Coordinates of C-alpha atoms in Angstrom, one line a residue:
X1 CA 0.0 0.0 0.0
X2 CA 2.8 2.8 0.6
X3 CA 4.1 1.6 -3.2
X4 CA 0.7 2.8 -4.2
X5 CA 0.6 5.7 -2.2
X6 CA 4.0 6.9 -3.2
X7 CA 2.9 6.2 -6.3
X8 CA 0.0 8.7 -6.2
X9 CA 1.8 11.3 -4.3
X10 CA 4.0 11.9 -6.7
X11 CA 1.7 11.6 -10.2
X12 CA -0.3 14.3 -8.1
X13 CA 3.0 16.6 -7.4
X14 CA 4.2 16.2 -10.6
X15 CA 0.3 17.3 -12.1
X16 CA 0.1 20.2 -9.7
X17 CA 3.3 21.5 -10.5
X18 CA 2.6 21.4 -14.1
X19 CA -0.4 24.1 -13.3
X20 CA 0.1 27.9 -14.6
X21 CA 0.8 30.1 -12.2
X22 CA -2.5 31.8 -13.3
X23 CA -4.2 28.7 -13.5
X24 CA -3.4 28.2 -9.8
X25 CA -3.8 32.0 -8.9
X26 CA -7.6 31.4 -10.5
X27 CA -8.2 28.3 -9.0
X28 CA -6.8 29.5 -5.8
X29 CA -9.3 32.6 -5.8
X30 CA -12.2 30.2 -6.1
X31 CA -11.2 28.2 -3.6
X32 CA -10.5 31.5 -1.1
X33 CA -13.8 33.0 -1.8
X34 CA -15.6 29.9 -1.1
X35 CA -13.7 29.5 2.2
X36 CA -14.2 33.1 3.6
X37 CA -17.7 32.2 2.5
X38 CA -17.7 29.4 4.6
X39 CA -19.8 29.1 8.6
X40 CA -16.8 27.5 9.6
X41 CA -14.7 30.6 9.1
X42 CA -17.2 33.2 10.0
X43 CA -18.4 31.3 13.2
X44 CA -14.2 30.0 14.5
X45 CA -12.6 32.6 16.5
X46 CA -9.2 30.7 16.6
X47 CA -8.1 29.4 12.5
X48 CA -4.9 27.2 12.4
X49 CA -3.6 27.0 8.8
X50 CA -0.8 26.3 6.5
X51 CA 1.3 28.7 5.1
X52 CA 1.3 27.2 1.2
X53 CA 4.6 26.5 -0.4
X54 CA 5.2 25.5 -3.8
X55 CA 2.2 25.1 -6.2
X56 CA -0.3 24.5 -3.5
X57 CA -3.7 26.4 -2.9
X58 CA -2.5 30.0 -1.9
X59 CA -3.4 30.7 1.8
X60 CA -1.7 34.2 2.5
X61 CA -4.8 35.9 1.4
X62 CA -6.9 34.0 3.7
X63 CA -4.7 34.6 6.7
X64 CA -4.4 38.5 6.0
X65 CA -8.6 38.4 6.1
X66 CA -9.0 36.5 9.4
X67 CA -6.2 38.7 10.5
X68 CA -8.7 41.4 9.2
X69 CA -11.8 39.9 10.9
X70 CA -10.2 40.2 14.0
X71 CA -9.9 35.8 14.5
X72 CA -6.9 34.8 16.0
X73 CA -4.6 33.5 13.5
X74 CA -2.2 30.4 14.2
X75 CA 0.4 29.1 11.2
X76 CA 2.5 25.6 12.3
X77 CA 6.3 25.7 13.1
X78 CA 8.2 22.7 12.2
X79 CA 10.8 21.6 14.9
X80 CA 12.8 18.6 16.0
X81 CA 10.7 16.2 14.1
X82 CA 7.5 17.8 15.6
X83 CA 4.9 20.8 14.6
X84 CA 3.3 23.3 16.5
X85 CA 1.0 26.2 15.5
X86 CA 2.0 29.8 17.0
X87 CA -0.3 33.0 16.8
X88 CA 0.8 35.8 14.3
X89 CA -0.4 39.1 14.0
X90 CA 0.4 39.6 10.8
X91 CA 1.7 38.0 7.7
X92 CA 4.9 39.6 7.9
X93 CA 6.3 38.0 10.5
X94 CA 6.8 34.6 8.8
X95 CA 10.1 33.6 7.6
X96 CA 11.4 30.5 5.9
X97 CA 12.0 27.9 8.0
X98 CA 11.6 23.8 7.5
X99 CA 11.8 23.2 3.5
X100 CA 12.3 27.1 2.8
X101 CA 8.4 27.0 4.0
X102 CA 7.0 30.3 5.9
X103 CA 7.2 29.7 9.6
X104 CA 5.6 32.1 12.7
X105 CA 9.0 33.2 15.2
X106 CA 7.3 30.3 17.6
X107 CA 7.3 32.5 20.9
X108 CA 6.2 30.2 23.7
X109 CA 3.8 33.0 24.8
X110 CA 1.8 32.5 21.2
X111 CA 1.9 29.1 21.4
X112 CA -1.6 27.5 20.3
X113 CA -3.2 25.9 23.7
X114 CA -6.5 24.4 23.0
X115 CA -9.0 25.2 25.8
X116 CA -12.8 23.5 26.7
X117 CA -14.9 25.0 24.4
X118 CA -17.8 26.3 25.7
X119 CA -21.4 24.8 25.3
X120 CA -22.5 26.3 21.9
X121 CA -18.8 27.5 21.2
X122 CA -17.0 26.7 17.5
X123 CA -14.0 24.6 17.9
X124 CA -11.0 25.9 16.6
X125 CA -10.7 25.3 13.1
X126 CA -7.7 24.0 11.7
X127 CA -7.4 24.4 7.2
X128 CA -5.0 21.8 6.3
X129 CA -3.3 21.2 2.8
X130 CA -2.9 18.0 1.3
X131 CA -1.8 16.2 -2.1
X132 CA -4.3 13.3 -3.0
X133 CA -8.1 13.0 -1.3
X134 CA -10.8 11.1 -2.2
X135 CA -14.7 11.4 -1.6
X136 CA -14.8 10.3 1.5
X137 CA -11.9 12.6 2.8
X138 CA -9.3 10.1 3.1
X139 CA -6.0 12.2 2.6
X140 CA -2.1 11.2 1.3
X141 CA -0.4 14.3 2.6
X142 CA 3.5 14.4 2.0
X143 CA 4.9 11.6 4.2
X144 CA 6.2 13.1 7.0
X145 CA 3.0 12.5 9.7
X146 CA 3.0 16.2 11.0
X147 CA -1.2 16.6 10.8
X148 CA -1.7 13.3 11.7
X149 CA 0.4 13.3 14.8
X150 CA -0.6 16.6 15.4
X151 CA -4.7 15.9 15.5
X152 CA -4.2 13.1 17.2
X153 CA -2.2 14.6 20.2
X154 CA -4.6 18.0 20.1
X155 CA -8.1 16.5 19.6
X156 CA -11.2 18.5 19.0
X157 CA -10.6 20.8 16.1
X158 CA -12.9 21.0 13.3
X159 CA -10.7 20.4 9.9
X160 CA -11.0 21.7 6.6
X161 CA -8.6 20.8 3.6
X162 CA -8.1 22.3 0.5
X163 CA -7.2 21.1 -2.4
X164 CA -7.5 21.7 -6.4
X165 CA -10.4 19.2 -7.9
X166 CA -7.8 17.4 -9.9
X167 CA -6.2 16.4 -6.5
X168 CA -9.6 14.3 -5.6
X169 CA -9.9 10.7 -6.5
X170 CA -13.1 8.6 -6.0
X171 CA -10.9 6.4 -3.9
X172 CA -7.4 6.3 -2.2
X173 CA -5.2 3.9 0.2
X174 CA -5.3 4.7 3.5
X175 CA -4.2 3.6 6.8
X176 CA -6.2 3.8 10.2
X177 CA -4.3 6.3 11.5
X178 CA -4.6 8.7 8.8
X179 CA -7.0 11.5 9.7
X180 CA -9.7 12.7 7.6
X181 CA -10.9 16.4 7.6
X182 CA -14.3 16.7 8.1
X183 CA -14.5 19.2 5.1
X184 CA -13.4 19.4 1.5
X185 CA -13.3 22.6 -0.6
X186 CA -11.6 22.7 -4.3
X187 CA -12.7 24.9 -6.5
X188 CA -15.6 23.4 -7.5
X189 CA -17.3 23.5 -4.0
X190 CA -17.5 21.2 -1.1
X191 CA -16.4 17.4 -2.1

């Protein structure tokens, strides 16, 4: 099964790195409206993304909104084999970091602490990326484990991937411990 999932991982790099850059600009600009559209977002006070790298859906727009919106913005920190997610203020205090990706300064004092939510309270909501999906929001990320380990060791988000509608397949391996976001936006809409 990893044969096959290496195997798809990398047909689905190679595909989205073939995009236009104003093919994925446009794509990504769908997928951005439909996301600031989205209850999730309006209703979460706290929004863990990714900071996109390479050719995948573009994210900086949405963080600069919720920054706008006044929501509590947390982007993950890669370290010692392990990610986090630390607060930022604003976009332009993320530098490269693991892979040349954008990483927050990862203060302690902005570290992300989940907290009870209240009765009637949104969870957090954590946007994840992804490479391959399928319909029932199964997900082949890049290898390394970082959501997974992450979700499983900070329960209770609500998740939300994004991905181009090329990168959804009616069906894909999967293990038991791979997580599943609850939500699936491309372009197109929800999946």
């Amino acid at each position: 099964m990893t044969g096959t999932k290496t195997a798809l991982r990398k047909e689905l790099l190679d595909r989205r790195n073939r995009m236009t850059k104003p093919e994925r600009t446009e794509k990504s600009r769908r997928i951005l409206a439909a996301l600031l559209e989205h209850t999730l977002v309006s209703e979460a006070e706290q929004i863990l993304c990714y900071v996109n790298t390479g050719n995948e859906v573009e994210t900086i727009r949405f963080l600069e909104a919720c920054l706008k919106r006044g929501k509590a913005v947390y982007c993950p920190l890669v370290s010692q084999g392990d990610m986090d997610f630390y607060r930022i203020v604003t976009t332009r205090q993320l530098q490269p970091g693991f892979h040349g990706i954008l990483e927050p300064p990862g203060e302690p004092s902005s570290l992300f602490t989940p907290g009870k939510t209240a009765c009637g309270e949104p969870a957090p909501l954590m946007v994840l990326p992804g490479v391959v999906f399928d319909r029932q929001h199964h997900r082949i990320g890049y290898g390394g484990g970082y959501y997974d380990r992450y979700l499983e060791r900070v329960p209770g988000l609500t998740t939300l991937a994004l991905a181009f509608s090329f990168q959804v397949r009616e069906a894909i391996p999967y293990e038991p411990y791979d997580i599943c976001p609850q939500i699936l936006l491309t372009e197109n809409g929800e999946v």
